[in-house]
Tab-separated table of C-alpha atoms and ligand atoms in Angstrom:
chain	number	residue	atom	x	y	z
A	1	UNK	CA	33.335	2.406	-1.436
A	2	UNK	CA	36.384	2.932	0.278
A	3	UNK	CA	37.236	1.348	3.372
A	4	UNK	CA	40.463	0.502	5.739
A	5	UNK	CA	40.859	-2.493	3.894
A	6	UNK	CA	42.004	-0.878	0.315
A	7	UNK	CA	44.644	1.260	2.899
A	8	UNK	CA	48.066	-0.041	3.258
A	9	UNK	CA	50.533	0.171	5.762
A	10	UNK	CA	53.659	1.108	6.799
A	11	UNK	CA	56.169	-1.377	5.342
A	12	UNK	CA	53.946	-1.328	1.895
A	13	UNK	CA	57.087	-0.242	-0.613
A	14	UNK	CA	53.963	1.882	-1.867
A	15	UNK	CA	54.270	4.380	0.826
A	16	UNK	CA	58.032	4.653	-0.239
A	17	UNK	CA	57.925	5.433	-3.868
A	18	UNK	CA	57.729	9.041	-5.838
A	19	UNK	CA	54.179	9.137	-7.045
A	20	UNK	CA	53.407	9.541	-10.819
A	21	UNK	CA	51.874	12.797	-11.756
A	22	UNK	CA	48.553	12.299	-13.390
A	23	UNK	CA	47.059	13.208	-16.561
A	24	UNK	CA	45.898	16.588	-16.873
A	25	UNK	CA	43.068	17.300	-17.443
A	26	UNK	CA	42.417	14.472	-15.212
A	27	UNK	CA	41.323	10.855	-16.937
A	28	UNK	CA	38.223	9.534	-15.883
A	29	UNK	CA	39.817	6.410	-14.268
A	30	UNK	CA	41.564	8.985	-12.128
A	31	UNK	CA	38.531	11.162	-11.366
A	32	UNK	CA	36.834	8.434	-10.159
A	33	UNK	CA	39.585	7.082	-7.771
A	34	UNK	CA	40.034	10.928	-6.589
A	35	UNK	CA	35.997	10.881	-5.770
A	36	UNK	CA	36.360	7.908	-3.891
A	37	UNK	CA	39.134	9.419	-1.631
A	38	UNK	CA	36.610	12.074	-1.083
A	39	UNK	CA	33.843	9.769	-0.204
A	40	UNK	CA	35.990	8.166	2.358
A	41	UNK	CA	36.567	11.357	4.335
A	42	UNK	CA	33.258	12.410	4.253
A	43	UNK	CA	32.075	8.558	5.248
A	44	UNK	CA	34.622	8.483	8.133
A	45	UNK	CA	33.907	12.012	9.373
A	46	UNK	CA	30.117	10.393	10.127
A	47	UNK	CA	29.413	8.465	12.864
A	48	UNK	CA	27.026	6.066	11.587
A	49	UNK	CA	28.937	5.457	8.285
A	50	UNK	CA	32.224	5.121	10.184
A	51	UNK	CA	30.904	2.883	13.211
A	52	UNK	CA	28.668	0.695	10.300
A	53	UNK	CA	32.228	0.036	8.483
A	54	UNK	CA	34.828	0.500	11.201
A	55	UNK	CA	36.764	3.554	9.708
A	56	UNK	CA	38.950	5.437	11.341
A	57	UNK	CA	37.912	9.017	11.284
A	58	UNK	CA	40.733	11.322	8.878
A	59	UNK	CA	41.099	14.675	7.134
A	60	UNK	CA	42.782	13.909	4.311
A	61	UNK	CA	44.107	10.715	2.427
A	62	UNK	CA	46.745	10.288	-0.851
A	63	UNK	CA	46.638	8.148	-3.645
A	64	UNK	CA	49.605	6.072	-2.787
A	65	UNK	CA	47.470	4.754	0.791
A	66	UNK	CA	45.294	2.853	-1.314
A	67	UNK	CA	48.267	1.535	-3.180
A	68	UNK	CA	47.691	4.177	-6.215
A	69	UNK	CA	50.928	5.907	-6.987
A	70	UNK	CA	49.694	8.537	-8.771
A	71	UNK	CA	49.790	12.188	-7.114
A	72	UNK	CA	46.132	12.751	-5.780
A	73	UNK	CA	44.771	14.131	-2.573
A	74	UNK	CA	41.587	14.867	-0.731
A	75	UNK	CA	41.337	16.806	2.523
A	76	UNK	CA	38.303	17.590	4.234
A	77	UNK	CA	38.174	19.561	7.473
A	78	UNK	CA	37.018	22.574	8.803
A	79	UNK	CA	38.941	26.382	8.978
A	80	UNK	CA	39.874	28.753	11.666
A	81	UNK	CA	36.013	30.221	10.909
A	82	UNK	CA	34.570	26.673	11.416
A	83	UNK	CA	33.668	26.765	7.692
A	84	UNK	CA	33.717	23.140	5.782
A	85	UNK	CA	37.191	22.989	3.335
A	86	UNK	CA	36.536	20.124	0.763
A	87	UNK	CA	39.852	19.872	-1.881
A	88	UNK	CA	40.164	17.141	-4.264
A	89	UNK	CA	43.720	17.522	-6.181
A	90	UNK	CA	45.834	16.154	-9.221
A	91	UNK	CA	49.548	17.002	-8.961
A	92	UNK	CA	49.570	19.334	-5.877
A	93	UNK	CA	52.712	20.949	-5.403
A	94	UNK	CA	53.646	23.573	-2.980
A	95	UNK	CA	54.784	26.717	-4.546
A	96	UNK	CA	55.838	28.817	-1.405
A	97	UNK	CA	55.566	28.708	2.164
A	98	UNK	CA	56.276	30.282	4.861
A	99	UNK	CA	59.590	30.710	6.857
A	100	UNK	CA	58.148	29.937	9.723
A	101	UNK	CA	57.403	26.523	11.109
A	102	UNK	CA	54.592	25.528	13.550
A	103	UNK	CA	53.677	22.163	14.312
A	104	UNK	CA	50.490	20.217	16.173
A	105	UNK	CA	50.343	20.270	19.583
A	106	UNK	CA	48.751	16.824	20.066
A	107	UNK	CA	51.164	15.695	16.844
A	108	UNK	CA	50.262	13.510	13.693
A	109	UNK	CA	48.952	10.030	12.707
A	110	UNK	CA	48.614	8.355	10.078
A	111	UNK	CA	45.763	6.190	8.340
A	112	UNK	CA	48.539	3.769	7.428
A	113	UNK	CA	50.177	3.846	10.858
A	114	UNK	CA	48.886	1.787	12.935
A	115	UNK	CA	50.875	2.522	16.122
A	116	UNK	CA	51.353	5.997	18.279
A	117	UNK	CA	54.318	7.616	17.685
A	118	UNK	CA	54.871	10.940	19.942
A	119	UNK	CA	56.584	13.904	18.901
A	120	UNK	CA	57.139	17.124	16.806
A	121	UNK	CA	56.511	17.458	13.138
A	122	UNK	CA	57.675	20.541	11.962
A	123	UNK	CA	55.604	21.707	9.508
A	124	UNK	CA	55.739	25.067	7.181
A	125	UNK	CA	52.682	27.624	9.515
A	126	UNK	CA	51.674	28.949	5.447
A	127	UNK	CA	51.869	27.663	2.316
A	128	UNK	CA	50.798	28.305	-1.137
A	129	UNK	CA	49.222	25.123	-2.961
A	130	UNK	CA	49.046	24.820	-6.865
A	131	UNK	CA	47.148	22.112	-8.339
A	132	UNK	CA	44.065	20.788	-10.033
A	133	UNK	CA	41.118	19.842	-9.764
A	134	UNK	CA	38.468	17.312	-10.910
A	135	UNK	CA	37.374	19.642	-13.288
A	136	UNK	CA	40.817	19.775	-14.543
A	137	UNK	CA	40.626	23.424	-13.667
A	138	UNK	CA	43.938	25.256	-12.082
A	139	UNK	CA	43.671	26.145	-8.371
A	140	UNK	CA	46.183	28.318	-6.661
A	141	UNK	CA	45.601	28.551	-2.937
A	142	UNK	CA	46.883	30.279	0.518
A	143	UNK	CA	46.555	27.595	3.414
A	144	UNK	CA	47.267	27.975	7.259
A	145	UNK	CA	47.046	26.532	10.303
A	146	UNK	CA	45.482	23.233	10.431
A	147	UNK	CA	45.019	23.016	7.050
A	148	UNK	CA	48.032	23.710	5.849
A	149	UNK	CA	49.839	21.146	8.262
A	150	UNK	CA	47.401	18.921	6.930
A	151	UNK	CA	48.312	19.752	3.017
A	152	UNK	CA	51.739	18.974	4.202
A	153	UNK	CA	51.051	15.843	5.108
A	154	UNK	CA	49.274	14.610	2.283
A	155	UNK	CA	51.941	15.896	-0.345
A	156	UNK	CA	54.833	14.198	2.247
A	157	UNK	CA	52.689	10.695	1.183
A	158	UNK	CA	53.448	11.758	-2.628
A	159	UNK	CA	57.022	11.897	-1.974
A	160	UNK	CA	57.362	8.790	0.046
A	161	UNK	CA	57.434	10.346	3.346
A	162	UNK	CA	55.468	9.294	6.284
A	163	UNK	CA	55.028	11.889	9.274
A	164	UNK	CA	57.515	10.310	11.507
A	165	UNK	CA	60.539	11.007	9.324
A	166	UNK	CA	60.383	14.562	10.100
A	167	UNK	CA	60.269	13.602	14.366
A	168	UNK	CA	63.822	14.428	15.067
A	169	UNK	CA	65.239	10.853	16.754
A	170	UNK	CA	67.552	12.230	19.394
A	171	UNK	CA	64.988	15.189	20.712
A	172	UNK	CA	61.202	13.729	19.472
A	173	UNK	CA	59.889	17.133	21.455
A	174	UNK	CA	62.030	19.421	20.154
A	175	UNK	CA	60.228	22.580	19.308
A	176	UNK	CA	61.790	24.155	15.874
A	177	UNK	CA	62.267	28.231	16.779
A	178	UNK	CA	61.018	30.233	14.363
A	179	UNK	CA	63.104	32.192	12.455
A	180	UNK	CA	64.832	35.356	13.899
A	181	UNK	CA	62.214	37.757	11.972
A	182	UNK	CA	59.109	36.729	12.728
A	183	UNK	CA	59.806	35.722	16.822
A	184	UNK	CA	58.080	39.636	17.645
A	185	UNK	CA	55.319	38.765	15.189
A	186	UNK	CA	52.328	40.370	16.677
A	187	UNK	CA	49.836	38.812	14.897
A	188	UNK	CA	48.867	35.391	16.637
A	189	UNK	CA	47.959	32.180	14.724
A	190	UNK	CA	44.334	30.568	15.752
A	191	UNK	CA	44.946	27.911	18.464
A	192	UNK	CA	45.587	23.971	16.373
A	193	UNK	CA	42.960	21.937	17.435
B	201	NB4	C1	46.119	12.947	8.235
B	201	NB4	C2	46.305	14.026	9.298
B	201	NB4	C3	47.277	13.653	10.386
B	201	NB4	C4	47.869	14.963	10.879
B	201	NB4	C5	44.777	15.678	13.462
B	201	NB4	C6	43.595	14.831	13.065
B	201	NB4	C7	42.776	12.906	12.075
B	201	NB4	C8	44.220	11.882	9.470
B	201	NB4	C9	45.528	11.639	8.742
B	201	NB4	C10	47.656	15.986	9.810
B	201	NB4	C11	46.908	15.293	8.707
B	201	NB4	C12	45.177	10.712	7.599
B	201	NB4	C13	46.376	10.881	5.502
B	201	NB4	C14	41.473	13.330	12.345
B	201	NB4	C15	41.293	14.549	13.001
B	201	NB4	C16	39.854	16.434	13.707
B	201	NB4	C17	38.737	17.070	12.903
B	201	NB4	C18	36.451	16.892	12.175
B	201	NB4	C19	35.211	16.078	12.242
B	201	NB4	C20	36.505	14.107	12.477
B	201	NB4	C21	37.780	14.908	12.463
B	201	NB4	C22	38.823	14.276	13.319
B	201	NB4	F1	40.463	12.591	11.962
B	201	NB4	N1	43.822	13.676	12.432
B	201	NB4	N2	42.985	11.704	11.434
B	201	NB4	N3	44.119	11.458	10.755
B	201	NB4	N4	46.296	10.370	6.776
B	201	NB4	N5	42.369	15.293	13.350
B	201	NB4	N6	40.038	15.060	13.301
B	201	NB4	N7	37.509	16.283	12.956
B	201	NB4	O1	43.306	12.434	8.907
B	201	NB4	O2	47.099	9.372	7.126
B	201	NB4	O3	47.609	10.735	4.911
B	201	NB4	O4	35.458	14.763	11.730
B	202	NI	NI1	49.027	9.812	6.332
């Protein structure tokens, strides 16, 4: 099993690199490491499990964290409907998004961050996610809100960037406006938790 001690940290040249796409369909070697990322977020989303073996609770994790640079994700969380979202992806790529940006209020960390660091990450509000998964089976998918941000995140990690990149250094607060278009939009976005 998975714990914080297979997760590097910033510094690790790991983090830095472009990720390998894997195999598809997916190798078992791979499946298996993608299953484990799973694991972990369902382990550190309980209590017991994460207070028996210190982990640090999290919604999604990549590949490269555990020092695997190969382009695999796992995100578990719930939606704006409270429903349980479990994705476990080879070579996720995001195929369109939104113009608009959004961002969360209480902002981002990072399993392999272990300091705070305040301030906006702009994020895409919707995206459209293409990947694969363990199956080997094609998924296309719509994602927004928290989920999406979160999506974002994990796919930065393939690409060798960490949240904090995206903080702008001379305004960390600044709040990206949305594009001209969709500033009289009238349909509102669920509050990010
Ligand atoms: C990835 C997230 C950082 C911002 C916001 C938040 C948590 C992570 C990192 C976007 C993606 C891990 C991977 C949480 C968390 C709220 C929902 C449901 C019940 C506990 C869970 C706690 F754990 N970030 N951790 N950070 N990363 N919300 N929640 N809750 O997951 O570094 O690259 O279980
Ligand atoms: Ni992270």
């Amino acid at each position: 099993m998975l714990t914080m001690e297979d997760i590097i940290r910033e510094g690790h040249a790991t983090l830095r690199q472009v990720a390998e796409p894997t195999d598809i369909p997916p190798n078992e070697e791979d499946k298996k490491t993608l299953q484990s990322m799973m694991d972990f977020l369902l382990h550190s989303q309980d209590p017991e499990i994460a207070e028996e073996y210190n982990l640090r609770p999290g919604v999604g994790i990549a590949a490269p964290q555990i020092n695997i640079p190969k382009r695999m994700i796992a995100v578990r969380t719930t939606n704006h409907k409270d429903e349980l979202e479990e994705y476990g992806l080879f070579n996720p790529k995001i195929i369109s998004h939104s113009a608009e940006t959004t961002f969360l209020e209480s902002g981002e960390g990072c399993l392999s961050v272990d300091r705070e660091i305040t301030g906006t990450v702009p994020r895409y509000s919707r995206i459209k996610v293409e990947g694969y998964d363990l199956n080997g089976e094609k998924v296309v998918k719509r994602f927004r809100g928290f989920l999406a941000i979160v999506f974002q995140h994990e796919i930065d990690h393939l690409n060798g960037i960490m949240f904090y990149d995206r903080i702008d250094e001379d305004d960390p607060y600044k709040e990206t406006l949305p594009p001209k278009e969709v500033i009289n939009r009238t349909e509102h976005e669920e509050p990010l938790s």
